[in-house]
Tab-separated table of C-alpha atoms and ligand atoms in Angstrom:
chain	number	residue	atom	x	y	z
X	4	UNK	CA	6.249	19.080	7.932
X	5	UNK	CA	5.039	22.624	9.918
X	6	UNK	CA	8.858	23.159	10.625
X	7	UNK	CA	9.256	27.095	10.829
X	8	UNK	CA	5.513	28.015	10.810
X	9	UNK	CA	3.506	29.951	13.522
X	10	UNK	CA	0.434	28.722	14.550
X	11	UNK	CA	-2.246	30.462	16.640
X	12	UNK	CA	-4.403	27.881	17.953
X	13	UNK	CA	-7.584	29.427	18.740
X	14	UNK	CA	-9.844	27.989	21.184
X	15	UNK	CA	-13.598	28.902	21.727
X	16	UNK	CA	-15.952	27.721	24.596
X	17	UNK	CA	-17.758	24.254	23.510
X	18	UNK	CA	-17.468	20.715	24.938
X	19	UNK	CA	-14.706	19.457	21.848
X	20	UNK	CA	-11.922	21.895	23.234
X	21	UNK	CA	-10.733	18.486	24.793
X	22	UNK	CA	-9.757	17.915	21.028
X	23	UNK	CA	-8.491	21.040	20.751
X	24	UNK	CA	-5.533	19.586	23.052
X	25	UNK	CA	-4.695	16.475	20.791
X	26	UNK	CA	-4.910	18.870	17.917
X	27	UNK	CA	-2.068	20.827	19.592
X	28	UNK	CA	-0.022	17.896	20.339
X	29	UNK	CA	0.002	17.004	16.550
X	30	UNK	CA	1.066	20.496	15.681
X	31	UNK	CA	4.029	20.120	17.763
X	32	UNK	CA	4.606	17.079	16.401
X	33	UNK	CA	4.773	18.593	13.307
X	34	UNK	CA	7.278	20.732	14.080
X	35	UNK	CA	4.758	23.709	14.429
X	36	UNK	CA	5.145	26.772	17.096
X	37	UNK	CA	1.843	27.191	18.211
X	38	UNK	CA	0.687	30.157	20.279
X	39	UNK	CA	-2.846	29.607	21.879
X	40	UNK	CA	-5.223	31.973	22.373
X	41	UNK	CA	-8.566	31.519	24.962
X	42	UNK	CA	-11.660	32.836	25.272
X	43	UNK	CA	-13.142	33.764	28.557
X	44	UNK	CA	-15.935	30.586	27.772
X	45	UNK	CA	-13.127	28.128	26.698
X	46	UNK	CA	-11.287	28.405	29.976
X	47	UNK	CA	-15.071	26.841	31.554
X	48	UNK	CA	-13.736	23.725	29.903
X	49	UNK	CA	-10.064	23.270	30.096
X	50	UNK	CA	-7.147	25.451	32.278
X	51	UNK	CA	-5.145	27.131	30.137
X	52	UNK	CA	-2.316	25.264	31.927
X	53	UNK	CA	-2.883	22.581	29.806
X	54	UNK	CA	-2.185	24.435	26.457
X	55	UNK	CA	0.820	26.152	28.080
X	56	UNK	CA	2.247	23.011	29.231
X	57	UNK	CA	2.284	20.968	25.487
X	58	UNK	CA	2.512	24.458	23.646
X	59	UNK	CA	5.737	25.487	25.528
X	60	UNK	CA	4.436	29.339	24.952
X	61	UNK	CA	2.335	31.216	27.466
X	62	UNK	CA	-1.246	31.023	26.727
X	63	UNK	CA	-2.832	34.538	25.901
X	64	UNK	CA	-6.418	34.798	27.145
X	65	UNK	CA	-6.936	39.000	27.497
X	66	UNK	CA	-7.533	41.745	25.023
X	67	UNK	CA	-5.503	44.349	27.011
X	68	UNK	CA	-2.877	42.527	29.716
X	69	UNK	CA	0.147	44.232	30.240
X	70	UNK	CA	2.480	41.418	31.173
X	71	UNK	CA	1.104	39.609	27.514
X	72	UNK	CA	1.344	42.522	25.715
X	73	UNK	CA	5.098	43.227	26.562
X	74	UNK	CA	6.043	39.828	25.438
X	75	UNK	CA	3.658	39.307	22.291
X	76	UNK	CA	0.703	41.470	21.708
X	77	UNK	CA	-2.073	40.555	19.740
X	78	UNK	CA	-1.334	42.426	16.530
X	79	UNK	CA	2.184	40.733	16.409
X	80	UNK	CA	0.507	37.466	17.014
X	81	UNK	CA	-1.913	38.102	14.628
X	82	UNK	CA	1.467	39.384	12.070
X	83	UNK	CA	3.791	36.363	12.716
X	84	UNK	CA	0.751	33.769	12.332
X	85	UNK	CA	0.963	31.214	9.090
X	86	UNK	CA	-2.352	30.411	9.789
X	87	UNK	CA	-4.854	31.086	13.035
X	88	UNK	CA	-6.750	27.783	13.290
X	89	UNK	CA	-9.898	28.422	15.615
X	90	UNK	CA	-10.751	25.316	16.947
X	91	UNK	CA	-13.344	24.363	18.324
X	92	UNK	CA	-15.377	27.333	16.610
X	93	UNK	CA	-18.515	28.132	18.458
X	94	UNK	CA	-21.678	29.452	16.052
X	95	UNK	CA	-21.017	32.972	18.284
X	96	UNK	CA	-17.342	33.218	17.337
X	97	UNK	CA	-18.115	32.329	13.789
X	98	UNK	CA	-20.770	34.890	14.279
X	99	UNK	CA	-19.012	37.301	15.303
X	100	UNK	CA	-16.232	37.233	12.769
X	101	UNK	CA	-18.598	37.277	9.750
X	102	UNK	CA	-20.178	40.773	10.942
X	103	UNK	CA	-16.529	41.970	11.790
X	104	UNK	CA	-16.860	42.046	15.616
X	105	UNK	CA	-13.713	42.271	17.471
X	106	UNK	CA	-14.440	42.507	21.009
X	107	UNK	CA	-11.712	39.877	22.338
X	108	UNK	CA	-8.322	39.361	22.146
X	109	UNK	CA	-9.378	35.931	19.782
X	110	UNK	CA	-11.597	37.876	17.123
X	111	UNK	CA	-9.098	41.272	17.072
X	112	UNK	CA	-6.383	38.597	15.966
X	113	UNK	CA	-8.496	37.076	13.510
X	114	UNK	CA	-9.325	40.572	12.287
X	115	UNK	CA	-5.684	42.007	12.335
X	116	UNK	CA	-4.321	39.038	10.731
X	117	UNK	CA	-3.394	38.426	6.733
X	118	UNK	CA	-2.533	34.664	7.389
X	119	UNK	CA	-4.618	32.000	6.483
X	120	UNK	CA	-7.415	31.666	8.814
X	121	UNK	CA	-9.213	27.875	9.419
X	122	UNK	CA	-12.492	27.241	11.470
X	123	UNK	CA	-13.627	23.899	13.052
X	124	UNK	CA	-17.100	24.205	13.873
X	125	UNK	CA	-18.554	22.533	16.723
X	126	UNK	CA	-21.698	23.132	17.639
X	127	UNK	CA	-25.646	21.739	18.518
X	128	UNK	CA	-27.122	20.534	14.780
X	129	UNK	CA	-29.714	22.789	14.913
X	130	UNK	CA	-27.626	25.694	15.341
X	131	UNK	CA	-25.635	24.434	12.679
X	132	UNK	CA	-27.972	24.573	10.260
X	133	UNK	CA	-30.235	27.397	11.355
X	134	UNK	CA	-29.917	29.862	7.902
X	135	UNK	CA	-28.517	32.833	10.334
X	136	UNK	CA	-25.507	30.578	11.409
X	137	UNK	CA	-25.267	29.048	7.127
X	138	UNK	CA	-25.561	32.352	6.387
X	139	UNK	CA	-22.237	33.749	7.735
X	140	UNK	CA	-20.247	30.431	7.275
X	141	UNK	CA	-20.793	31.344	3.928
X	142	UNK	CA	-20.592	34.864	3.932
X	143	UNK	CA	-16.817	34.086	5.548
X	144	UNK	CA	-16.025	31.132	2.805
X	145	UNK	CA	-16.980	33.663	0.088
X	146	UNK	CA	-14.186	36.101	1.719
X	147	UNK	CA	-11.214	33.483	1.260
X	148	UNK	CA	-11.852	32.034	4.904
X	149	UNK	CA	-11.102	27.972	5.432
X	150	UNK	CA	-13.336	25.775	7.145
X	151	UNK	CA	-13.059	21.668	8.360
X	152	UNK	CA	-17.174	20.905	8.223
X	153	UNK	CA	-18.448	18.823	11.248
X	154	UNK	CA	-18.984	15.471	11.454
X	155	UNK	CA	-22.357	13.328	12.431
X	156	UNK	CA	-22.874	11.469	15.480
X	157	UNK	CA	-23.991	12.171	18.753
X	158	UNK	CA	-23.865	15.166	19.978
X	159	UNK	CA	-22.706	16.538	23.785
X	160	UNK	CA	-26.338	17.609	24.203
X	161	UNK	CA	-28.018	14.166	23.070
X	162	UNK	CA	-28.590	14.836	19.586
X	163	UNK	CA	-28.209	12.955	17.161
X	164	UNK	CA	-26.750	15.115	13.717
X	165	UNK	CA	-23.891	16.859	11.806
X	166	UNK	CA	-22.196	19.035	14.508
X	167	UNK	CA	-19.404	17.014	15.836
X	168	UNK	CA	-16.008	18.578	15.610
X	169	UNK	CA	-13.881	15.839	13.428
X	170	UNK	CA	-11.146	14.020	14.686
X	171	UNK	CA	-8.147	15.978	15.391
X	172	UNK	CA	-6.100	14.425	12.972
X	173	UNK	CA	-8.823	15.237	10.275
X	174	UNK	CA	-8.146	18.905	11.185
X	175	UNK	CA	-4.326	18.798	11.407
X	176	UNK	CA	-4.622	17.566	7.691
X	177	UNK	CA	-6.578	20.169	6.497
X	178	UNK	CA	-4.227	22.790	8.436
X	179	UNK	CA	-1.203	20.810	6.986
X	180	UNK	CA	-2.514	21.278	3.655
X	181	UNK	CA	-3.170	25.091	3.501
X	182	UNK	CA	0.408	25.638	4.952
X	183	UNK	CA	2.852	22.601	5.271
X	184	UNK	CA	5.080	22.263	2.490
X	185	UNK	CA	4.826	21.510	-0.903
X	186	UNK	CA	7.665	19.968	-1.318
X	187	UNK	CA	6.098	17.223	-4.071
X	188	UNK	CA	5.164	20.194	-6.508
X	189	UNK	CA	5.601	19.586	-9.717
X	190	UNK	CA	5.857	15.652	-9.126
X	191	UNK	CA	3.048	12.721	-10.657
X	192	UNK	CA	2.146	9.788	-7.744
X	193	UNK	CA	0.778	7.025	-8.709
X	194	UNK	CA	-0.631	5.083	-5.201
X	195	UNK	CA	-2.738	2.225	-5.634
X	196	UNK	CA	-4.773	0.943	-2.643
X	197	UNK	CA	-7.195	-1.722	-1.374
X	198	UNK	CA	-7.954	-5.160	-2.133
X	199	UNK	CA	-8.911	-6.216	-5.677
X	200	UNK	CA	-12.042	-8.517	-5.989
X	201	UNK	CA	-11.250	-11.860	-8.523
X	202	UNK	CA	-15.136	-12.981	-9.400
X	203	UNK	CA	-16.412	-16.430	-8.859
X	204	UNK	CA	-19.766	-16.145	-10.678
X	205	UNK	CA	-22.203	-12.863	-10.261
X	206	UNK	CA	-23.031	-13.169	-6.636
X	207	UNK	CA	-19.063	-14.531	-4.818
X	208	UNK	CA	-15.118	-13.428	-4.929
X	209	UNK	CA	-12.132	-14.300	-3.670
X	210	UNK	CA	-10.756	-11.268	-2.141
X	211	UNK	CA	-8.494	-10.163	1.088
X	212	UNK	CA	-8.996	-7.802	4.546
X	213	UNK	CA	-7.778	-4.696	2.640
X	214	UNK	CA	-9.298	-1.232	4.204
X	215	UNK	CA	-7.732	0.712	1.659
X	216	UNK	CA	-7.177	3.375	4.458
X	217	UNK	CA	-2.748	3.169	4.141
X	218	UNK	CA	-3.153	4.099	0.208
X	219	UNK	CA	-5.345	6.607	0.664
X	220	UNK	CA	-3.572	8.675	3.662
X	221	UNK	CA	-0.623	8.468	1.222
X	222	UNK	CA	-2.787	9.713	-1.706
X	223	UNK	CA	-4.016	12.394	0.583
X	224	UNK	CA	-0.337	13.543	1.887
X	225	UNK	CA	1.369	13.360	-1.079
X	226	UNK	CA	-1.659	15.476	-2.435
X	227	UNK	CA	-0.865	17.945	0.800
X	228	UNK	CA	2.924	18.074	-0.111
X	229	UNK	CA	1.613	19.290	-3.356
X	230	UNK	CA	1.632	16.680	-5.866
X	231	UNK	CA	-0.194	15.393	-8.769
X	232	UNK	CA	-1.550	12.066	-7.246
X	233	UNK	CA	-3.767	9.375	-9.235
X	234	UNK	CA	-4.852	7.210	-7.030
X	235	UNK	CA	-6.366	3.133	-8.773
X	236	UNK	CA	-8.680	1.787	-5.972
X	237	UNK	CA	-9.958	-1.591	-5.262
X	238	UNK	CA	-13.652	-1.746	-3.834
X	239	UNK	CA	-12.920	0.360	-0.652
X	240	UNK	CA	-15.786	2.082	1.858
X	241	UNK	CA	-13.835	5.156	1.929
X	242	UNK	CA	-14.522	8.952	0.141
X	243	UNK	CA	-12.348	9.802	-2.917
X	244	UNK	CA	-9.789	12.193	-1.807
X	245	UNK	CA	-10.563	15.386	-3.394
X	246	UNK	CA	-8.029	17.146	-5.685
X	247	UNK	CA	-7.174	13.515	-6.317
X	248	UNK	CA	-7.312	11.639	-9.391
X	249	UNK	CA	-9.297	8.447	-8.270
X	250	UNK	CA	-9.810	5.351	-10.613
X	251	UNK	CA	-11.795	2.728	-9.915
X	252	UNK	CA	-11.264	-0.697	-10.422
X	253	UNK	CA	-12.358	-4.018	-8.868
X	254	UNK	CA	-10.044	-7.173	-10.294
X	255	UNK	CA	-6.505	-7.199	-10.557
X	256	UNK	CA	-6.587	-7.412	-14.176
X	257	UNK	CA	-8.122	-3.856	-13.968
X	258	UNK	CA	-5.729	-2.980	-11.938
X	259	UNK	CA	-2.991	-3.460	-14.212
X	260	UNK	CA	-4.495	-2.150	-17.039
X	261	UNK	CA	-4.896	1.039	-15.250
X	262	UNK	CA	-1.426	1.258	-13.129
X	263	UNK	CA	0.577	0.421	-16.488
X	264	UNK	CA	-0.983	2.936	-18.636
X	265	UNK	CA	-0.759	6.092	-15.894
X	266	UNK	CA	2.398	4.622	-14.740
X	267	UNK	CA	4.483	6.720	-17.756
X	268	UNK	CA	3.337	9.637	-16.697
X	269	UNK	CA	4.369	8.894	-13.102
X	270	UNK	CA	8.018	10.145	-10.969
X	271	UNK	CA	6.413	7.573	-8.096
X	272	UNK	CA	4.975	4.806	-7.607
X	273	UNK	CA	3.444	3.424	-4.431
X	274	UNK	CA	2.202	0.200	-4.568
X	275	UNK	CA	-0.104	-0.483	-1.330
X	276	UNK	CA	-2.712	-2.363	-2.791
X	277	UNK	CA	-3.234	-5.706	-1.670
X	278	UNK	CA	-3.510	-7.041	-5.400
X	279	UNK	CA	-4.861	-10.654	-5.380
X	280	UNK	CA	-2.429	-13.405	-6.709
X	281	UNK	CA	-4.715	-15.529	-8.085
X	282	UNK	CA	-8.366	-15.393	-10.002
X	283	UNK	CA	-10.367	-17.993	-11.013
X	284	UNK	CA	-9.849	-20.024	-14.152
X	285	UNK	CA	-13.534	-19.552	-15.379
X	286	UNK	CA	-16.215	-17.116	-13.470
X	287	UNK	CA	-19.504	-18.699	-13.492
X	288	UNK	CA	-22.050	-16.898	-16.132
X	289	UNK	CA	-24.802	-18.089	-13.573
X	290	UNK	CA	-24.494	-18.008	-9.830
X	291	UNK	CA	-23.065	-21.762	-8.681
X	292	UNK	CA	-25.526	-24.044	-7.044
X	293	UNK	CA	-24.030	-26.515	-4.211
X	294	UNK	CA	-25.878	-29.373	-5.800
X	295	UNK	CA	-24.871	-32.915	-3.409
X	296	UNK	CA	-21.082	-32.457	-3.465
X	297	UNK	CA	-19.253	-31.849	0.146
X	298	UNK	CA	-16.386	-29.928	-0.990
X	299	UNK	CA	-15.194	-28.557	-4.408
X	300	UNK	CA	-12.520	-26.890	-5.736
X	301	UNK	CA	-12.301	-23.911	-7.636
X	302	UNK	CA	-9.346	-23.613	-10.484
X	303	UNK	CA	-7.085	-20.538	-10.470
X	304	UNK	CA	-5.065	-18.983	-12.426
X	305	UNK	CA	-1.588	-16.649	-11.934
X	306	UNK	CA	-2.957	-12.451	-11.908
X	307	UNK	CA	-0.019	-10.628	-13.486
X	308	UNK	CA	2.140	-9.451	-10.582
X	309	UNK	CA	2.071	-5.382	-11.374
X	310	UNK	CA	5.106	-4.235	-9.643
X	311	UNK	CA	6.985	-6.791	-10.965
X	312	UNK	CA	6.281	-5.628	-14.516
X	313	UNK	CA	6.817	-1.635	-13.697
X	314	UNK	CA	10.385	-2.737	-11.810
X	315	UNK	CA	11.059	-4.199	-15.413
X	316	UNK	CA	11.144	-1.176	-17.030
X	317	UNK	CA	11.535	1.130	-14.126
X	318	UNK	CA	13.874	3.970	-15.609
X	319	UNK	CA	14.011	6.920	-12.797
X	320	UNK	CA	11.023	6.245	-11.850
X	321	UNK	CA	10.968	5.484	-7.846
X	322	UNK	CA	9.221	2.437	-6.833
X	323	UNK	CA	7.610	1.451	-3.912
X	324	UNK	CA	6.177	-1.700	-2.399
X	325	UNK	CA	4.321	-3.389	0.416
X	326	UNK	CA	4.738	-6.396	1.960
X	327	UNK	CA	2.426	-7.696	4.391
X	328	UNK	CA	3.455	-10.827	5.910
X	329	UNK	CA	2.814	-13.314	8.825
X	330	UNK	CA	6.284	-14.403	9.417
X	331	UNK	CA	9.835	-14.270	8.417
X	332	UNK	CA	9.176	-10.808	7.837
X	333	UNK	CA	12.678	-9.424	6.772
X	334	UNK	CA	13.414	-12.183	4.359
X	335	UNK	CA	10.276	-12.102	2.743
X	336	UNK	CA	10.077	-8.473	2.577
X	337	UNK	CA	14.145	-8.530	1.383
X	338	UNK	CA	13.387	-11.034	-1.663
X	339	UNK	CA	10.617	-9.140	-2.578
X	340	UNK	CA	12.682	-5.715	-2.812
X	341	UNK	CA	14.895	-7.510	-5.026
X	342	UNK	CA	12.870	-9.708	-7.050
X	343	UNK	CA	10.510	-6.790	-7.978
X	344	UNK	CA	13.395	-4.156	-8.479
X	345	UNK	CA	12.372	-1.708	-5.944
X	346	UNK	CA	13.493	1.104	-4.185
X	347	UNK	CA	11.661	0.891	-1.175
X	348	UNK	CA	9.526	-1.800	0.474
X	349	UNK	CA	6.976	-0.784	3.415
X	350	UNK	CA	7.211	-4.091	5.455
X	351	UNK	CA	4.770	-5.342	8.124
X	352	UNK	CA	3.957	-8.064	9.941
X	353	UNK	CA	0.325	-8.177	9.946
X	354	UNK	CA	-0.430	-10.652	13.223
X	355	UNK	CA	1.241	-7.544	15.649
X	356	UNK	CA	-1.248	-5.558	17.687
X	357	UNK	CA	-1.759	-2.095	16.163
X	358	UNK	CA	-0.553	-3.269	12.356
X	359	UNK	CA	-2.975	-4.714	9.655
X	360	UNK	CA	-5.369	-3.888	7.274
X	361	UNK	CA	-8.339	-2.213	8.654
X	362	UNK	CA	-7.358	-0.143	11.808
X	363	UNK	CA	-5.863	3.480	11.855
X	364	UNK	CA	-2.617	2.737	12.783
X	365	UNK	CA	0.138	0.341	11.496
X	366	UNK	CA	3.722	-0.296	12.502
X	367	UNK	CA	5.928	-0.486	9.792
X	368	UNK	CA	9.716	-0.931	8.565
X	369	UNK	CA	11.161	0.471	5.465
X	370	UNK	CA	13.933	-1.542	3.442
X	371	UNK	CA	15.847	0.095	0.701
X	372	UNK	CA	17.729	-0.687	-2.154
X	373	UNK	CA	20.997	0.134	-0.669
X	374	UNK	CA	19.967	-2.841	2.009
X	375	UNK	CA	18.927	-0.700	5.410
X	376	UNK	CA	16.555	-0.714	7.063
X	377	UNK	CA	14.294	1.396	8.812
X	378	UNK	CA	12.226	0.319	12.058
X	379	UNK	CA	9.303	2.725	12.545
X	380	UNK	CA	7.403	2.513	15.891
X	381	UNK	CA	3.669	2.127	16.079
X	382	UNK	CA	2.051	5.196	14.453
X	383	UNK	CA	-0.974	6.125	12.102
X	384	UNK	CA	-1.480	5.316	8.908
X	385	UNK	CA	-1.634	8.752	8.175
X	386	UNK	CA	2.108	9.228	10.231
X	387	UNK	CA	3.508	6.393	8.331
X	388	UNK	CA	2.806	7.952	5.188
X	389	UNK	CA	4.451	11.007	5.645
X	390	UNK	CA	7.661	9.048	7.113
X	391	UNK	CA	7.152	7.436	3.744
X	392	UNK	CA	6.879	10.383	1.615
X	393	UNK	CA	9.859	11.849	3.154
X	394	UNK	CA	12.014	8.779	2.773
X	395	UNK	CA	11.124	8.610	-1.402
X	396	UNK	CA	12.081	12.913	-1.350
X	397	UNK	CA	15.590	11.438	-0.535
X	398	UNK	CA	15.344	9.425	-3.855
X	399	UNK	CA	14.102	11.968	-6.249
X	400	UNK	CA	15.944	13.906	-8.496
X	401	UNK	CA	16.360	17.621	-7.067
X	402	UNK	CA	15.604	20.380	-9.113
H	523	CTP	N1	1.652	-6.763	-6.081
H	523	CTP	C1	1.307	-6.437	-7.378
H	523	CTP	N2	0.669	-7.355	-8.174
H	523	CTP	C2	0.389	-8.587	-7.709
H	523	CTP	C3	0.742	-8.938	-6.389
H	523	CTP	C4	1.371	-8.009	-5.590
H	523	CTP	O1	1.573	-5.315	-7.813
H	523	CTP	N3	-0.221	-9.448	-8.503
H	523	CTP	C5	2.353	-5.769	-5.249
H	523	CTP	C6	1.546	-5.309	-4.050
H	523	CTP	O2	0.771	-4.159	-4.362
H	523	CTP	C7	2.634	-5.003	-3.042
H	523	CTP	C8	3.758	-5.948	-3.398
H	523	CTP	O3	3.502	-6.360	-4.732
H	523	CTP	O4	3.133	-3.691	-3.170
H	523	CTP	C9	3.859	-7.156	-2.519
H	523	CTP	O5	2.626	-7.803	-2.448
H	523	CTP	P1	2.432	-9.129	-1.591
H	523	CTP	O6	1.057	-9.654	-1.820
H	523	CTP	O7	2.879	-8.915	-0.176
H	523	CTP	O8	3.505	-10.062	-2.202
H	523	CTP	P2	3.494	-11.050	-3.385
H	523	CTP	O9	4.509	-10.592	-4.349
H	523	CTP	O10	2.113	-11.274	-3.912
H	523	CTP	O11	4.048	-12.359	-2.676
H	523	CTP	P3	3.361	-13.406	-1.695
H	523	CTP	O12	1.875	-13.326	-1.963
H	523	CTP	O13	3.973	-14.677	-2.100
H	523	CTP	O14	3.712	-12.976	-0.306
């Protein structure tokens, strides 16, 4: 995913350079080499023993060190860099940059480089929104520089406001997507995700634990890699992707309208909504009073199974299920690769710890067409997608 690019991870004095260090062990993940840089304030926080340790590379923290220089100075960090990612950015270093200071080894980089350059902000919310400190995030946007915008909650100092530097993984994402590769150009995914909602009358549905969150990393990876994506979406609480063609829907019925007319204009599809099977026979024009009875029963009727139908006329399209089960997992997931003619299914057993609909991770196995099968260990959703995406690469047609 970052295989073959340089990273300088640059880290600035404020109390989220803790997440600095996850952020670095995702970049290695990734394949990434990843050079950090300190300033004199960051080093309050966290030893730059810890970023040499999980970056494998000496840690550069002066402007003119001898020793550092010999081995990699800061203009040839700043030259072999696909991207400098300052993170956390305190209002000071963004400061700084925007009126072209370069005083420290960190901001001479950032000066002296023509990669890509990405700032996390972290900082108090006042000072986040004071005009001076809007005034040069701007200035910098309006010059071609990146930046990951904080998040709300509360903050080191007690306050309660946007400032928060995002989750880690947030950032690696948006860092993935300015220079991981784009090896989905020129491709169309279709990824459908949540739960649908089959109406009783106007106030009640029948509907499932869906969070939506496994469709949407997808849509958002794929989107990364480069691709098209049109993402159909059950009721969800999430944000639409941007640069990603989000539909709306709420019943099943809409659902398949939708997925069968994009679906010719697809090369993939991934099926991880959690369509409902059944809607009721008759939804109530009124809302459905109780009356005397003790129980009732509501009549329902067969939802048209949408992957089934698109594995009926598949073509070279690749197809891709889910199958989310509570036991007998291989068997069910097995008949369900082959009944619905697909080319991958994304099995998992739903009652594990760490799987399931609504948390951030999910452990998963894939099962192919050819009949293997793939046992993936406990990872995010956002992980499993791009273990995903690289499995269906291996299915398309090369160029
Ligand atoms: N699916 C679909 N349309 C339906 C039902 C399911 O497209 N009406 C898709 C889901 O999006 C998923 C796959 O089929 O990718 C498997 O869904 P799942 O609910 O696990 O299986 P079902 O085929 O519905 O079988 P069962 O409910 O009996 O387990």
């Amino acid at each position: 995913m970052l295989q073959g690019k340089c990273v300088v991870l640059g880290v600035t004095g404020g109390i989220a350079v803790y997440k600095a260090v996850e952020l670095l062990r995702l970049m290695i993940k990734a394949g990434a080499d990843v050079h950090v840089i300190m300033t004199r304030s960051a080093q309050e926080f966290v030893t730059p023993l810890t970023f040499q340790t999980l970056s494998g590379n000496p840690v550069h923290t002066e402007l003119f060190n001898l020793i550092q220089e010999q081995d990699i100075g800061h203009i040839s960090l700043a030259d072999s860099a696909d991207l400098v990612l300052i993170a956390p950015a305190t209002a000071n270093f963004v400061g700084k940059v925007a009126n072209g200071i370069a005083d420290d080894l960190l901001s001479t980089t950032v000066m002296a480089t023509k990669a890509k350059v990405l700032f996390v902000p972290a900082m108090n919310t006042n000072m986040w929104e004071n005009p001076l400190y809007r005034q040069n995030q701007k200035h910098l946007e309006e010059l071609g520089y990146h930046f990951v915008e904080p998040v709300y909650g509360e903050l080191a100092c007690g306050w309660q406001g946007q400032g928060k530097m995002p989750d880690p993984q947030v950032v690696f994402n948006s860092a993935h997507a300015l220079i991981g590769s784009k090896d989905f150009a020129g491709k169309t995914l279709l990824v459908t995700a949540g739960p649908t909602r089959e109406e009783i009358d106007p106030v009640r549905f029948l509907s499932n634990y869906s969070s939506g969150k496994m469709g949407f990393a997808i849509a958002r990876a794929s989107r990364d890699r480069g691709a098209r994506v049109i993402l159909v979406s059950g009721p969800v609480h999430l944000a639409d992707p941007k640069g990603v063609e989000t539909i709306h829907v709420t019943s099943a019925q809409e659902m398949y309208r939708e997925v069968t007319e994009k679906a010719s204009e697809a090369d993939v599809v991934i099926k991880a909504a959690a369509v409902a099977d059944f809607r009721p026979v008759e939804r109530g024009e009124q809302k459905t009073k109780k009356g005397d009875t003790e129980t009732m029963a509501i009549a329902l009727q067969r939802n048209p199974d949408i992957l089934a139908e698109l594995g009926k006329q598949k073509g070279s399209r690749v197809l891709v299920g889910f199958a989310a089960e509570t036991e007998k997992l291989l068997r069910h997931a097995r008949e369900k690769l082959q009944k619905k003619n697909l080319d991958i299914l994304v099995a998992n057993d739903v009652t594990q710890d760490g799987a399931g609909f609504d948390g951030e991770t999910n452990i998963v196995r894939f099962l192919t067409a050819d009949g293997q099968t793939e046992e993936l260990p406990l990872m995010t959703k956002d992980e499993v997608a791009e273990k995903l995406l690289d499995r269906i690469l291996t299915l398309l047609p090369k160029d």
